[in-house]
Tab-separated table of C-alpha atoms in Angstrom:
chain	number	residue	atom	x	y	z
A	34	MET	CA	243.477	35.740	156.365
A	35	LYS	CA	246.184	36.971	158.810
A	36	LYS	CA	248.263	33.837	157.958
A	37	LEU	CA	248.057	34.571	154.294
A	38	ILE	CA	249.170	38.212	154.847
A	39	VAL	CA	252.062	37.018	157.061
A	40	LYS	CA	252.931	34.420	154.461
A	41	ILE	CA	252.998	37.002	151.690
A	42	LYS	CA	255.132	39.460	153.784
A	43	ASN	CA	257.623	36.651	154.383
A	44	MET	CA	257.993	36.011	150.637
A	45	ASP	CA	260.921	37.526	148.693
A	46	SER	CA	259.929	40.826	147.011
A	47	HIS	CA	260.316	39.348	143.428
A	48	ARG	CA	257.901	36.596	144.100
A	49	ARG	CA	255.538	38.870	145.984
A	50	ASN	CA	255.491	41.466	143.174
A	51	HIS	CA	254.781	38.660	140.621
A	52	ILE	CA	251.694	37.407	142.593
A	53	VAL	CA	250.388	41.008	142.963
A	54	MET	CA	250.713	41.440	139.232
A	55	GLN	CA	248.952	38.190	138.610
A	56	ILE	CA	246.052	39.212	140.862
A	57	GLY	CA	245.865	42.713	139.380
A	58	GLY	CA	245.814	41.122	135.848
A	59	ALA	CA	243.031	38.764	136.724
A	60	MET	CA	240.996	41.462	138.179
A	61	PHE	CA	241.488	43.641	135.090
A	62	ILE	CA	240.444	40.673	132.875
A	63	ILE	CA	237.365	40.057	134.955
A	64	LEU	CA	236.450	43.833	134.795
A	65	VAL	CA	236.791	43.796	130.999
A	66	ILE	CA	234.700	40.666	130.602
A	67	TYR	CA	231.983	42.198	132.929
A	68	ARG	CA	231.976	45.337	130.797
A	69	PHE	CA	231.519	43.399	127.541
A	70	VAL	CA	228.822	41.129	129.085
A	71	ALA	CA	226.945	44.165	130.436
A	72	PHE	CA	227.151	45.992	127.234
A	73	GLY	CA	225.947	42.942	125.272
A	74	VAL	CA	222.927	42.573	127.525
A	75	GLU	CA	221.979	46.308	127.218
A	76	HIS	CA	222.425	46.103	123.438
A	77	TYR	CA	220.199	42.951	123.287
A	78	LYS	CA	217.510	44.651	125.246
A	79	SER	CA	217.517	47.820	123.153
A	80	VAL	CA	217.550	45.813	119.819
A	81	PHE	CA	215.158	42.984	120.518
A	82	ASN	CA	212.738	44.301	123.177
A	83	MET	CA	210.742	46.204	120.440
A	84	ALA	CA	210.407	43.066	118.336
A	85	ARG	CA	209.311	40.871	121.339
A	86	ASP	CA	206.950	43.603	122.505
A	87	SER	CA	205.346	43.838	119.021
A	88	GLU	CA	204.905	40.021	118.949
A	89	LEU	CA	203.187	40.048	122.306
A	90	HIS	CA	201.230	43.284	122.290
A	91	GLY	CA	201.119	44.326	118.707
A	92	VAL	CA	202.993	46.824	116.417
A	93	PRO	CA	202.301	50.364	117.697
A	94	VAL	CA	200.360	52.333	115.035
A	95	SER	CA	198.960	55.700	114.419
A	96	VAL	CA	195.307	55.709	113.237
A	97	MET	CA	192.406	57.875	112.191
A	98	SER	CA	188.682	57.449	112.156
A	99	ALA	CA	187.064	57.408	108.722
A	100	GLN	CA	184.457	60.097	108.681
A	101	LYS	CA	183.031	62.040	105.743
A	102	SER	CA	183.938	65.657	105.763
A	103	ASP	CA	184.255	68.785	103.486
A	104	GLY	CA	187.830	68.764	102.252
A	105	ILE	CA	190.011	70.409	99.689
A	106	ILE	CA	192.240	68.779	97.056
A	107	TYR	CA	194.506	71.062	95.033
A	108	GLU	CA	194.480	70.276	91.329
A	109	PRO	CA	197.261	71.731	89.145
A	110	LEU	CA	196.374	74.097	86.293
A	111	PHE	CA	198.706	76.075	84.017
A	112	VAL	CA	197.054	79.303	82.998
A	113	ASN	CA	197.976	81.463	80.005
A	114	ASP	CA	195.780	84.577	79.150
A	115	ASN	CA	193.103	83.246	81.576
A	116	ARG	CA	192.936	79.877	79.739
A	117	GLY	CA	194.114	76.496	81.080
A	118	TYR	CA	193.987	73.165	79.112
A	119	VAL	CA	193.156	69.830	80.729
A	120	SER	CA	192.659	66.317	79.512
A	121	GLY	CA	189.488	64.448	79.350
A	122	MET	CA	190.420	62.513	82.372
A	123	ARG	CA	190.747	65.624	84.421
A	124	VAL	CA	188.081	67.906	83.092
A	125	ALA	CA	185.323	66.591	85.421
A	126	ARG	CA	187.327	67.923	88.384
A	127	PHE	CA	186.940	71.573	87.312
A	128	LYS	CA	183.746	73.683	87.933
A	129	PRO	CA	182.895	77.362	87.710
A	130	GLY	CA	183.428	79.170	90.902
A	131	GLN	CA	186.407	77.141	92.045
A	132	LYS	CA	189.077	79.384	93.686
A	133	ILE	CA	192.659	79.617	92.204
A	134	THR	CA	195.462	79.820	94.714
A	135	GLY	CA	197.231	83.113	94.409
A	136	GLY	CA	193.895	84.771	93.246
A	137	GLY	CA	191.409	84.350	90.636
A	138	GLU	CA	188.715	81.767	89.922
A	139	VAL	CA	187.426	79.312	87.326
A	140	VAL	CA	184.559	80.841	85.237
A	141	SER	CA	183.865	78.072	82.712
A	142	VAL	CA	184.849	74.531	81.605
A	143	SER	CA	184.310	73.468	78.035
A	144	THR	CA	182.460	70.136	77.516
A	145	SER	CA	183.937	69.838	73.988
A	146	LEU	CA	187.461	69.353	72.902
A	147	ASP	CA	189.542	72.203	71.541
A	148	LEU	CA	190.373	71.099	67.946
A	149	ASP	CA	193.744	72.741	68.005
A	150	THR	CA	195.000	71.062	71.205
A	151	GLY	CA	192.684	68.122	71.748
A	152	MET	CA	192.184	69.350	75.321
A	153	HIS	CA	189.337	70.926	77.321
A	154	ILE	CA	189.546	74.575	77.918
A	155	VAL	CA	189.258	75.925	81.507
A	156	ARG	CA	188.590	79.658	81.449
A	157	THR	CA	189.719	81.664	84.424
A	158	ARG	CA	189.395	85.226	85.656
A	159	GLY	CA	191.888	87.167	87.740
A	160	ALA	CA	194.705	84.524	87.481
A	161	THR	CA	198.159	85.518	86.527
A	162	ASN	CA	199.974	83.552	83.799
A	163	GLY	CA	201.858	80.461	85.143
A	164	ALA	CA	201.419	77.422	87.193
A	165	HIS	CA	198.559	77.440	89.741
A	166	THR	CA	196.461	75.074	91.756
A	167	VAL	CA	192.685	75.073	91.830
A	168	GLU	CA	190.766	74.381	95.091
A	169	ILE	CA	188.464	71.412	94.620
A	170	ARG	CA	185.965	71.199	97.609
A	171	GLU	CA	183.967	68.107	97.922
A	172	ASN	CA	182.412	66.022	100.740
A	173	GLY	CA	183.976	62.502	101.235
A	174	PHE	CA	186.535	60.308	103.053
A	175	TYR	CA	189.881	62.202	103.255
A	176	ILE	CA	192.978	60.399	104.452
A	177	PRO	CA	196.743	61.194	104.266
A	178	THR	CA	198.037	60.274	100.786
A	179	ASP	CA	200.879	58.151	102.228
A	180	ALA	CA	198.258	55.908	104.028
A	181	VAL	CA	197.290	54.578	100.593
A	182	LYS	CA	199.361	51.610	99.453
A	183	ASN	CA	198.896	50.201	95.940
A	184	GLY	CA	195.101	50.800	95.923
A	185	THR	CA	194.539	49.655	99.527
A	186	VAL	CA	194.312	51.034	103.062
A	187	PHE	CA	194.661	49.125	106.260
A	188	VAL	CA	192.055	49.168	108.951
A	189	VAL	CA	192.023	47.819	112.455
A	190	ARG	CA	189.606	44.869	113.145
A	191	ASP	CA	189.849	42.989	116.361
A	192	GLY	CA	193.403	44.274	116.996
A	193	VAL	CA	194.711	43.081	113.604
A	194	ALA	CA	195.591	44.973	110.426
A	195	HIS	CA	193.402	44.147	107.408
A	196	ALA	CA	193.957	45.402	103.854
A	197	VAL	CA	190.961	46.946	102.200
A	198	SER	CA	190.754	47.731	98.500
A	199	ILE	CA	189.733	51.279	97.898
A	200	ASP	CA	189.094	53.586	94.873
A	201	ILE	CA	190.807	56.925	94.701
A	202	VAL	CA	188.459	59.755	93.729
A	203	ARG	CA	191.247	62.405	93.580
A	204	GLY	CA	194.149	63.517	95.605
A	205	ASP	CA	197.307	65.554	95.908
A	206	GLY	CA	200.656	65.210	97.711
A	207	GLU	CA	199.008	65.572	101.173
A	208	HIS	CA	195.520	64.222	101.074
A	209	THR	CA	193.496	61.727	99.089
A	210	MET	CA	189.733	61.287	98.717
A	211	ILE	CA	188.751	57.685	98.674
A	212	THR	CA	185.754	55.415	98.527
A	213	GLY	CA	185.452	51.836	99.903
A	214	VAL	CA	185.531	52.527	103.617
A	215	SER	CA	182.727	53.195	105.966
A	216	ASP	CA	182.073	55.805	108.689
A	217	GLY	CA	183.917	54.718	111.855
A	218	ASP	CA	186.574	52.465	110.246
A	219	ILE	CA	189.771	52.842	112.020
A	220	ILE	CA	192.377	53.492	109.245
A	221	ILE	CA	195.995	52.943	109.999
A	222	THR	CA	198.235	55.770	108.902
A	223	SER	CA	201.581	53.993	109.887
A	224	HIS	CA	203.593	51.499	107.898
A	225	ILE	CA	202.146	48.043	108.525
A	226	ALA	CA	201.528	44.631	106.871
A	227	ASP	CA	198.267	42.782	106.307
A	228	GLY	CA	197.566	40.444	109.237
A	229	ASP	CA	199.962	42.235	111.746
A	230	LEU	CA	198.805	42.299	115.310
A	231	VAL	CA	198.628	45.998	116.144
A	232	ARG	CA	198.359	48.365	119.162
A	233	VAL	CA	196.835	51.707	118.626
A	234	ILE	CA	198.903	54.689	119.831
A	235	LYS	CA	196.639	57.045	121.855
């Protein structure tokens, strides 16, 4: 090492400066390459670790246990002079005594069609004119509405997501009452595909 230092000192200044610049340039290039390689490795880890982890251990999912409970679904009703009009498909959802949001209640529901409108009349008391929702209380299986995908829900069985066909009794923007599941079924509330290996988030 001493010989090398002595040799460099004995060189003319022009050649010595040239060598120093070459060494500095090489070190700079090595540093730049190292930074790019390190960035690439970190990026690879952040992008692909989740995919590899899902393949090995399952896609992390949020779940809920299916249990019958008393729930509330909010059904829209437009009231004018304490009367609302609903179609034959919806009339069974309304019953006397149901509460109306903002005040008032349902007092009667006609079983026959109104000849002028072809609709069923829902009579109310204490409700102001305008759009309202009626509280429909019923015991059943209630799940988040966005957990229903094209008439199916996904349940966990042996660590795998399975699509189960269900029937929708009624629902609103937040909750849906369904049939077709059993007490204790573990229903997936996250986005998933049939047959995916899953890992339940505690």
